[in-house]
Short mmCIF file of C-alpha atoms in Angstrom, two decimals:
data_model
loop_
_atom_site.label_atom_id
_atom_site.label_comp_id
_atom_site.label_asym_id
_atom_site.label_seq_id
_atom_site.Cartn_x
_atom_site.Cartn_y
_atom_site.Cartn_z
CA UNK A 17 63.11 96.07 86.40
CA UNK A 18 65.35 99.25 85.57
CA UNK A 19 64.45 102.00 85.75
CA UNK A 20 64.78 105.19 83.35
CA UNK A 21 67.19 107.73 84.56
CA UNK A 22 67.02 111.35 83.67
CA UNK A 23 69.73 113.38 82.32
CA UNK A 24 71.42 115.59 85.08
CA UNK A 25 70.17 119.22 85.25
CA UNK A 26 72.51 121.93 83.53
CA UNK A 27 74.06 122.88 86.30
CA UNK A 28 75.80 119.89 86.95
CA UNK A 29 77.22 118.87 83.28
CA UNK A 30 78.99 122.27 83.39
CA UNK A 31 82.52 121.70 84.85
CA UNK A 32 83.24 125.10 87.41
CA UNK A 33 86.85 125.58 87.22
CA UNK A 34 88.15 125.89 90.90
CA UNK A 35 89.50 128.82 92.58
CA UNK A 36 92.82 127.50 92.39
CA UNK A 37 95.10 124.88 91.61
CA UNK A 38 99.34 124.39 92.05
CA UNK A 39 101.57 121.86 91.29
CA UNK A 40 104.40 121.03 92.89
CA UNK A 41 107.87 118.50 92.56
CA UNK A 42 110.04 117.26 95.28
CA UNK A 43 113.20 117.60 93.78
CA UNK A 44 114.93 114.67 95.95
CA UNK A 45 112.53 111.91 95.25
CA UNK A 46 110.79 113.38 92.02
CA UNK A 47 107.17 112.87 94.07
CA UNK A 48 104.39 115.27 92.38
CA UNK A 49 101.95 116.72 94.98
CA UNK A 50 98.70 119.12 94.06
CA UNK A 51 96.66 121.26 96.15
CA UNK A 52 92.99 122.17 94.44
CA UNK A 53 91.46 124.92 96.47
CA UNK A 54 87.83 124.77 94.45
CA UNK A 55 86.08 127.40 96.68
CA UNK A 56 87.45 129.71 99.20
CA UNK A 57 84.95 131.25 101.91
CA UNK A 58 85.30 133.67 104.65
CA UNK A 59 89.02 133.75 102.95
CA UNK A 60 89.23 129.93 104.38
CA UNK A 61 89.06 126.51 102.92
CA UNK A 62 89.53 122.83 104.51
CA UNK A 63 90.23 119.17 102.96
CA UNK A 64 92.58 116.72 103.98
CA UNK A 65 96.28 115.86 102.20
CA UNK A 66 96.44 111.90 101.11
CA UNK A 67 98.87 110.34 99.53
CA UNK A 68 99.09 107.31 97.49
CA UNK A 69 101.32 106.35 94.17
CA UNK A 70 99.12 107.12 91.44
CA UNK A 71 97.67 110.01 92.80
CA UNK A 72 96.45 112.50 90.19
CA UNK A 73 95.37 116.28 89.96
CA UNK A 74 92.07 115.25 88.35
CA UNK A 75 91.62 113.00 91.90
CA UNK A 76 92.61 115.75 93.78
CA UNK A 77 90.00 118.22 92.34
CA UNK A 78 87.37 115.56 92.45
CA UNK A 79 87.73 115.56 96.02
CA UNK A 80 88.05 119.24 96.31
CA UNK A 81 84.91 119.86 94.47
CA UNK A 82 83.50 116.84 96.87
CA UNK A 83 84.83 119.28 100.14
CA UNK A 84 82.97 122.32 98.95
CA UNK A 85 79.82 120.07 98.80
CA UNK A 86 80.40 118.73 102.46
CA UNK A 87 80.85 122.25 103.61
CA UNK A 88 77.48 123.38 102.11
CA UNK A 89 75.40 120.46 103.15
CA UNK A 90 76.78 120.89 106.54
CA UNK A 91 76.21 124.64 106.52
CA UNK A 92 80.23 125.22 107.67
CA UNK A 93 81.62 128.82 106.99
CA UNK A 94 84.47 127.48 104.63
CA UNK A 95 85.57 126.29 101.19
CA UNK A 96 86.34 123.17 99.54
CA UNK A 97 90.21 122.09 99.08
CA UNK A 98 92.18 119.02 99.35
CA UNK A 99 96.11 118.24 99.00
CA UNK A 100 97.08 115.23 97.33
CA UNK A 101 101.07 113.39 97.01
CA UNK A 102 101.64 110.63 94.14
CA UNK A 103 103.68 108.89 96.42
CA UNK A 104 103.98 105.57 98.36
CA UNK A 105 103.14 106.18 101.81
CA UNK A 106 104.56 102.97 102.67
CA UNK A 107 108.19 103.92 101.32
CA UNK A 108 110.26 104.95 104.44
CA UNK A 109 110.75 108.52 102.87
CA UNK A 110 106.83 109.35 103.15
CA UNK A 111 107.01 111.58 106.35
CA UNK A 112 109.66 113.84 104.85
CA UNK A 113 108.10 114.01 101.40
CA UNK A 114 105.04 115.28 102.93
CA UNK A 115 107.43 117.38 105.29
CA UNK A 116 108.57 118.85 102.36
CA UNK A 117 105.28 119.61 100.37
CA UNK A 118 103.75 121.20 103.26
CA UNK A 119 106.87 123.09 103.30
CA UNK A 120 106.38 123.93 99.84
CA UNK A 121 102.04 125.02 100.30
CA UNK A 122 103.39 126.99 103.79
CA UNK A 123 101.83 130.20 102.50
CA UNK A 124 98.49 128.42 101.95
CA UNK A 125 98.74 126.88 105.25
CA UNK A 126 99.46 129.82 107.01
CA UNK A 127 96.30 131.52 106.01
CA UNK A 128 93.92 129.64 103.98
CA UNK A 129 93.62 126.28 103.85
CA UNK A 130 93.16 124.28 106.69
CA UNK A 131 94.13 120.19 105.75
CA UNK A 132 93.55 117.44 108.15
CA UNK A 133 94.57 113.32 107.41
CA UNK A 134 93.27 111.40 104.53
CA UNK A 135 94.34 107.96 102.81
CA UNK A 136 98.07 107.31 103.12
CA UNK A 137 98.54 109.94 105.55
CA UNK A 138 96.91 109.71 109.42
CA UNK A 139 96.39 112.73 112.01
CA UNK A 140 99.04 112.19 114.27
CA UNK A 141 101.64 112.18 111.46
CA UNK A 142 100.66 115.52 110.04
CA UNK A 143 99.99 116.93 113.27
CA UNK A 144 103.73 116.17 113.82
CA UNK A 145 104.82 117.40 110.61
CA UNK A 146 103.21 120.57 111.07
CA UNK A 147 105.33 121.10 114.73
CA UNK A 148 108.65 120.81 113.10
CA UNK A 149 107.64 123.04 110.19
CA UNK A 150 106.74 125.28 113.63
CA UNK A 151 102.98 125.47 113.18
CA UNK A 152 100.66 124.14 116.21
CA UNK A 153 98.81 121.65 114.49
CA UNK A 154 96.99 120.86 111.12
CA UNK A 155 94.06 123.59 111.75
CA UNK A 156 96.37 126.48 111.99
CA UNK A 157 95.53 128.75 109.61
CA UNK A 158 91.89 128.38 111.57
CA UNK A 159 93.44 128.59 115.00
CA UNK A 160 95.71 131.20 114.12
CA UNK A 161 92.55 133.90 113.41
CA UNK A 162 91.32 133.11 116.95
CA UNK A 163 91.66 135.32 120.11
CA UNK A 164 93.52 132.94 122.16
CA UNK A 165 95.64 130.63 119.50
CA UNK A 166 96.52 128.63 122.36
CA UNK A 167 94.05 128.11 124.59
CA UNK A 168 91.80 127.35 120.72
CA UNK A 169 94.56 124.68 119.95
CA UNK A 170 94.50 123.15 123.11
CA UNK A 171 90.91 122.77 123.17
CA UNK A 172 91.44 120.70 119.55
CA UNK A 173 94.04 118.67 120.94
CA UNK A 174 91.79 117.88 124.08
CA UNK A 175 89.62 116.93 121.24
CA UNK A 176 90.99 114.98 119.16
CA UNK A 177 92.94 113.10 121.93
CA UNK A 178 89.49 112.34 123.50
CA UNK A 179 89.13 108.49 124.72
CA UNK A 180 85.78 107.02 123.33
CA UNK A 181 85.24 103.12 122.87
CA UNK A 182 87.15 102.18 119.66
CA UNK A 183 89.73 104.86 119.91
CA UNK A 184 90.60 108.21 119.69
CA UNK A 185 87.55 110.88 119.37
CA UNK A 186 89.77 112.43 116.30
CA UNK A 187 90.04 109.35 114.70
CA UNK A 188 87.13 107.54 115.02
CA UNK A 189 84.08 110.13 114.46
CA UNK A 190 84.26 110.38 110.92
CA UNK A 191 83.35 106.30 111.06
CA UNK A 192 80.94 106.96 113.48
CA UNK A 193 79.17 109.37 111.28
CA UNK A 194 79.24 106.46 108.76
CA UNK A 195 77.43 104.22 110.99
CA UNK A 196 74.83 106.50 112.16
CA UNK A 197 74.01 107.02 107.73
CA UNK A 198 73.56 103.66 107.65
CA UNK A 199 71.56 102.97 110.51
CA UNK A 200 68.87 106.06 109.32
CA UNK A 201 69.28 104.42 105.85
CA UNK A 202 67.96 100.50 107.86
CA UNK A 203 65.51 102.56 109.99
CA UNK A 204 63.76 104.66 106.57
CA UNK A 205 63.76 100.92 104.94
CA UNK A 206 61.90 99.49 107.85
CA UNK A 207 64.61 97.16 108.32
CA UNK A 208 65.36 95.23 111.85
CA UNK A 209 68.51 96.30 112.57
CA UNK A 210 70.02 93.34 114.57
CA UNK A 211 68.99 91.26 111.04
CA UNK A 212 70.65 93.80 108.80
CA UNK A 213 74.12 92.87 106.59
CA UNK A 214 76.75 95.02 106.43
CA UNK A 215 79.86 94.74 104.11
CA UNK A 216 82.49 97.05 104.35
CA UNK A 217 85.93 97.40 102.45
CA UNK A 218 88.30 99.36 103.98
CA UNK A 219 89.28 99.19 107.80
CA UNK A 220 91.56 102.11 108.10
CA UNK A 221 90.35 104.71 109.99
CA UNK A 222 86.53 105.53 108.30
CA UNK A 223 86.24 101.99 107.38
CA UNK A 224 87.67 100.55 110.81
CA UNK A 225 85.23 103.00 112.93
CA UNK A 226 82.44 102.64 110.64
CA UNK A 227 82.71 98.70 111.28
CA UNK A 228 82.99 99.30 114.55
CA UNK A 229 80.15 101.40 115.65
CA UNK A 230 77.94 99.63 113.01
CA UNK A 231 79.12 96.19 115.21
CA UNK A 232 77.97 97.79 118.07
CA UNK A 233 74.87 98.72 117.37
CA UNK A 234 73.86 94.99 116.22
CA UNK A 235 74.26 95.82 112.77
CA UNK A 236 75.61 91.95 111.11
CA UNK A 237 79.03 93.34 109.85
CA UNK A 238 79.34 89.99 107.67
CA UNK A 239 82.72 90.81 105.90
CA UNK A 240 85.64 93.63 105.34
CA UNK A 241 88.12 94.17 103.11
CA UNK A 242 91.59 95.28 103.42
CA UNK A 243 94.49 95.47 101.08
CA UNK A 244 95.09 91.64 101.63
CA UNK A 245 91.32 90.08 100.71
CA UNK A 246 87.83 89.90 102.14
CA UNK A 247 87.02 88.36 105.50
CA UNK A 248 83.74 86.53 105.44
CA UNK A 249 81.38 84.94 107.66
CA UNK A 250 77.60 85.10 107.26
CA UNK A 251 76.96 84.70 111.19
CA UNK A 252 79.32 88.33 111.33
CA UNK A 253 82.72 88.63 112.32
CA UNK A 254 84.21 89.51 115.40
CA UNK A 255 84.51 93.18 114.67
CA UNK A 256 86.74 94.72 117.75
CA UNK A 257 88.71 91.16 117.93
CA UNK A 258 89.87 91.61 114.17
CA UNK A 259 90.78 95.63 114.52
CA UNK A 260 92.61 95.29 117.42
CA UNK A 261 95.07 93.16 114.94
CA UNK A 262 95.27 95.66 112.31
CA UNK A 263 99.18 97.29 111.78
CA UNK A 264 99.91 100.68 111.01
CA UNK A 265 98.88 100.28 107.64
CA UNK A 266 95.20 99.30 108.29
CA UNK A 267 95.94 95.50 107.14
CA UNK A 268 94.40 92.42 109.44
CA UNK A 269 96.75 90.03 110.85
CA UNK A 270 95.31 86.99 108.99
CA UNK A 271 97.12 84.69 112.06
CA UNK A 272 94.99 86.33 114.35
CA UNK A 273 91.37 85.71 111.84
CA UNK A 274 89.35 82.33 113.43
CA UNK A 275 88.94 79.74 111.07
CA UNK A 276 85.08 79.71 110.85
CA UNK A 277 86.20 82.85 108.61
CA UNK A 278 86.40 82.55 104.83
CA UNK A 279 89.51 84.52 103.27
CA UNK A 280 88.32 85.58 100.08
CA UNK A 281 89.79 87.90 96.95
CA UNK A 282 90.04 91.67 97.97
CA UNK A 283 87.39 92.57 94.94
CA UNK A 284 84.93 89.82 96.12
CA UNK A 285 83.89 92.47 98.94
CA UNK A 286 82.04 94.17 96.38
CA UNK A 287 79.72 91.73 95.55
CA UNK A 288 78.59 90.61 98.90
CA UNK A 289 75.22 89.97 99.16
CA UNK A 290 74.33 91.78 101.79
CA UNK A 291 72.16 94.51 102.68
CA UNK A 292 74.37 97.94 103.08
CA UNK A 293 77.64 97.81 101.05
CA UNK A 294 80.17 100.75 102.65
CA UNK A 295 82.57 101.65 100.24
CA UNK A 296 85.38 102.70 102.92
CA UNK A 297 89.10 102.22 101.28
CA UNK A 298 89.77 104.37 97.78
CA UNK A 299 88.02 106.27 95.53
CA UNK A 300 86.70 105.43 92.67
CA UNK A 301 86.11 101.77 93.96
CA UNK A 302 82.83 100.87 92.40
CA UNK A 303 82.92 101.39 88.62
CA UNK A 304 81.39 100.66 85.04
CA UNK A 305 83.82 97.54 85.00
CA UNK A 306 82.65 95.72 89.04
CA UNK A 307 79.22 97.68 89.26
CA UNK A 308 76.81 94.82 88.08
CA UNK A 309 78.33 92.34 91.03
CA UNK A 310 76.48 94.82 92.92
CA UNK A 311 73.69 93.48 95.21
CA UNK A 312 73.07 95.65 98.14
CA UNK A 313 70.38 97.29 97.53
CA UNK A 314 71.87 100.31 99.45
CA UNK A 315 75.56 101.78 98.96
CA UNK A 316 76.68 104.12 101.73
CA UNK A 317 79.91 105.81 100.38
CA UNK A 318 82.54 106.29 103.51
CA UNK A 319 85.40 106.95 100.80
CA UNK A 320 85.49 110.33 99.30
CA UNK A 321 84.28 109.66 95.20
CA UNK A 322 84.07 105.89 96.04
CA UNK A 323 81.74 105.67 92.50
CA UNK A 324 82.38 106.39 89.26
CA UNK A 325 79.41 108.11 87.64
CA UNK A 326 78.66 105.88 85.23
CA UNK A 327 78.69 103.18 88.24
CA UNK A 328 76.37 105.69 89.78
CA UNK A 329 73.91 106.30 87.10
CA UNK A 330 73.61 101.83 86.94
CA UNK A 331 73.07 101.39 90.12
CA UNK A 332 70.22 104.26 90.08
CA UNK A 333 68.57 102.37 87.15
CA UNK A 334 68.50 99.11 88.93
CA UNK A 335 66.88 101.00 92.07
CA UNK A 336 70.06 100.85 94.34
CA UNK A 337 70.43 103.91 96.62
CA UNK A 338 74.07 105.65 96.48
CA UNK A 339 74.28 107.78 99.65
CA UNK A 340 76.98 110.27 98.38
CA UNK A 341 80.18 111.18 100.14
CA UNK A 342 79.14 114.15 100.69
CA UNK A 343 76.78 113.76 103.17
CA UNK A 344 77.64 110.51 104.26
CA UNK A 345 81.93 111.02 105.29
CA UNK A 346 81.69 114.76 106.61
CA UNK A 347 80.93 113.87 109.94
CA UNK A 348 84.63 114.19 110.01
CA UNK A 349 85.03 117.55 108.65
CA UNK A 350 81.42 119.12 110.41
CA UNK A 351 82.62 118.12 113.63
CA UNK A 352 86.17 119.31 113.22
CA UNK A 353 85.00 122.64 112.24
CA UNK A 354 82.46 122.36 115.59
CA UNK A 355 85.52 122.14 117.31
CA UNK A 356 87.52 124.88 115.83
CA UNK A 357 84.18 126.97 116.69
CA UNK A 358 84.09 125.95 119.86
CA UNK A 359 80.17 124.06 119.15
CA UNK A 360 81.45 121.00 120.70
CA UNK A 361 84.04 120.38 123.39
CA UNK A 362 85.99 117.60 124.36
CA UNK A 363 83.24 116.19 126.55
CA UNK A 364 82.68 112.66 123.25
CA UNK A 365 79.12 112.33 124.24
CA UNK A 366 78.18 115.69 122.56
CA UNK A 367 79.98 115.04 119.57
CA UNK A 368 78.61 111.93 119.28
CA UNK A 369 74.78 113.17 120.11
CA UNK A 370 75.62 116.29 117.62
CA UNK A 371 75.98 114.56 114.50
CA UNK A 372 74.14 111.50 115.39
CA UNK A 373 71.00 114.03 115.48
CA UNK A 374 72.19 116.49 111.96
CA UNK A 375 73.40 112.81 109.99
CA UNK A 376 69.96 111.03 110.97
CA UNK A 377 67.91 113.99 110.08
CA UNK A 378 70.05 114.60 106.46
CA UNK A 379 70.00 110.98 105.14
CA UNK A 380 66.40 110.34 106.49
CA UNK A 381 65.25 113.39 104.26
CA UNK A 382 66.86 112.32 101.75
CA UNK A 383 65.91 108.93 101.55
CA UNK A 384 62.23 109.63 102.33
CA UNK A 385 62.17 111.48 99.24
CA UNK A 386 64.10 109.86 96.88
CA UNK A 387 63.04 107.48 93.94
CA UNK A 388 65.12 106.04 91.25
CA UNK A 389 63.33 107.95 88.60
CA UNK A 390 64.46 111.23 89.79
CA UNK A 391 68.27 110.29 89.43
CA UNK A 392 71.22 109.83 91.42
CA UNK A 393 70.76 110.45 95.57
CA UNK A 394 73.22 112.92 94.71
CA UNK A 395 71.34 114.98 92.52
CA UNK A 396 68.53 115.60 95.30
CA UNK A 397 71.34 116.30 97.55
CA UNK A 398 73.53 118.10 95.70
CA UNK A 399 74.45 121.56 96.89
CA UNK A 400 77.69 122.40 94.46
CA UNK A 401 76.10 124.65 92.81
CA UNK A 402 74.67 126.95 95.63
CA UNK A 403 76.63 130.43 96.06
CA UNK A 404 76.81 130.54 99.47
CA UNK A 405 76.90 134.46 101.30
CA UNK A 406 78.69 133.89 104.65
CA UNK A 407 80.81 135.93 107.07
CA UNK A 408 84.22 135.35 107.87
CA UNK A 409 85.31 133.07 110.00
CA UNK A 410 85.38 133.77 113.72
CA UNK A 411 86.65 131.18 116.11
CA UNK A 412 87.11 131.77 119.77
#
């Protein structure tokens, strides 16, 4: 039976107007970029640059309102930003488009915000893009205030570049931290979790690792999505045999998927019955118009703003459990800023043990205390709209 849900405190029907916001127009291709900085701390803030056609400003600053709640949630000494190119990252002028608007957001870059990958736009292509504009790497405005700039960037690369089973440290931890939600969300539900169903739709690089560490924990990843349909089997699907097939783009070679598996419509993912949905591919995936196909009784939201609010505020009233982005993603961004501070090394089994520990212990608490009367997850974990007092940044 629904349930009633009640309106949202004040604080969060009041839109804050970020700290800043800029436009900008490549002149050879007409591509519009934005960069949002919504909160600045210590004289810092961090959020990736994507870039998709169709991207908007209104995206950009719900994701750089969604940054400044990862930072706060995660205690990190920074703001909330986030970059964003309405652009096709697919059309063979992407890399020097996004040359050019991190060309054009250089004094930003040099000092205050510090941007990382994000849909459309991976690590290693950034990191490159920043070398030619003659910058280390994609944290320099952080590296740049340390003692030793290059002994503090090689210790990211070292990083980043770190070996772990399913990839590259860099690439894979946010996913991991993904995983690790969703196995505290199984373990708070008293659910087995060799007989728990996964779905997830996306299998870049959150979705990809998410299904991956998920797979190897004995989760039953039953299907994923990518931009060409849904993969299904109800026995799961060979997780680690179907990434290893993905192109550059994230997409499954569908030569390469066994025939036991059913190919299915790309939207179908979102009605799987199954018992965790992860939302891992765009934002704004589950909305007023697809939110009644879903079952799960849990939604664990790897895509930054993967629900509308309106989806959001259904769900809640039919007793499904939206674990928000904030909390759920930023094991990306926590640990990257552990490794700008020098909190973790390059040593993948400390990385893995640190957020393992800090995502168990935030989406256990929050589940433990959470009913469908009092509202959206998110509005017992909402932080937004705490002023934060911290001291500059000082890496090492």
């Amino acid at each position: 039976m629904p349930v009633a849900v009640p309106a949202p405190p004040a604080e969060r029907t009041t839109t804050r107007e970020p700290y800043l916001r800029l436009h900008w127009k490549d002149d050879i291709t007409g591509a519009r970029g934005f960069l949002v900085v919504d909160t600045l701390v210590g004289g810092l803030a961090t959020g990736g640059t994507r870039m998709r056609a169709g991207c908007t400003l209104g995206e950009v600053e719900d994701l750089a309102r969604g940054m400044t709640r990862k930072t706060a949630a995660f205690d990190l000494p920074v703001g909330g930003a986030k970059g964003g190119i309405d652009f096709d990252p697919k059309d063979p002028r992407a890399v020097e488009v996004l040359s050019r608007f991190c060309e054009a957001m250089r004094p930003f870059l040099d000092r205050h915000w510090v941007t990382a990958e994000d849909l459309g736009v991976p690590q290693h292509l950034i990191d490159e893009v920043f070398a030619g504009l003659g910058m280390r790497q994609s944290y320099h405005a952080a590296i740049e205030r340390s003692g030793d700039p290059a002994a503090t960037a090689a210790r990211i690369f070292r990083g980043l570049t770190a070996e772990v089973p399913g990839g590259l440290l860099g690439d894979v931890i946010g996913g991991y931290g993904v995983a690790q939600a969703c196995l505290a969300a199984a373990y708070v539900r008293g659910w087995d979790v060799g007989r728990t169903t996964v779905a997830v739709q996306g299998v870049g690089t959150m979705g990809g690792a998410a299904a991956w560490y998920l797979h190897e924990a004995g989760m039953t990843v039953v299907a994923v999505a990518d931009a060409a349909g849904t993969l299904y089997d109800p026995a799961g699907l060979d997780i680690p045999a179907l990434l290893a097939t993905r192109d550059r783009f994230g997409e499954i070679d569908r030569a390469a998927v066994p025939a036991r598996v059913q190919c299915l419509g790309r939207e179908e993912i979102i009605g799987m019955d199954v018992d965790v949905l992860v939302p891992a591919a765009v934002s704004y995936a589950i909305t007023a118009d697809n939110c009644a196909s879903v079952t799960a009784p849990i939604v664990v939201e790897a895509a930054n703003a993967a629900t509308t609010i309106d989806a959001e505020l259904d769900l809640t009233a039919r007793g499904i459990a939206v674990l928000p982005d904030f909390v759920a993603n930023a094991g990306a961004v926590a640990w990257a800023w552990w490794l700008i501070l020098g909190e973790v090394d390059d040593q993948p089994g400390t990385s893995f043990l640190r957020l393992s520990r800090e995502m168990t212990a935030k989406v256990s608490d929050l589940l433990t205390r959470w009913t469908p009367a009092d509202g959206p997850v998110r509005w017992t974990a909402d932080v937004s709209h705490l002023v934060r007092e911290v001291p500059p940044v000082v890496v090492p």
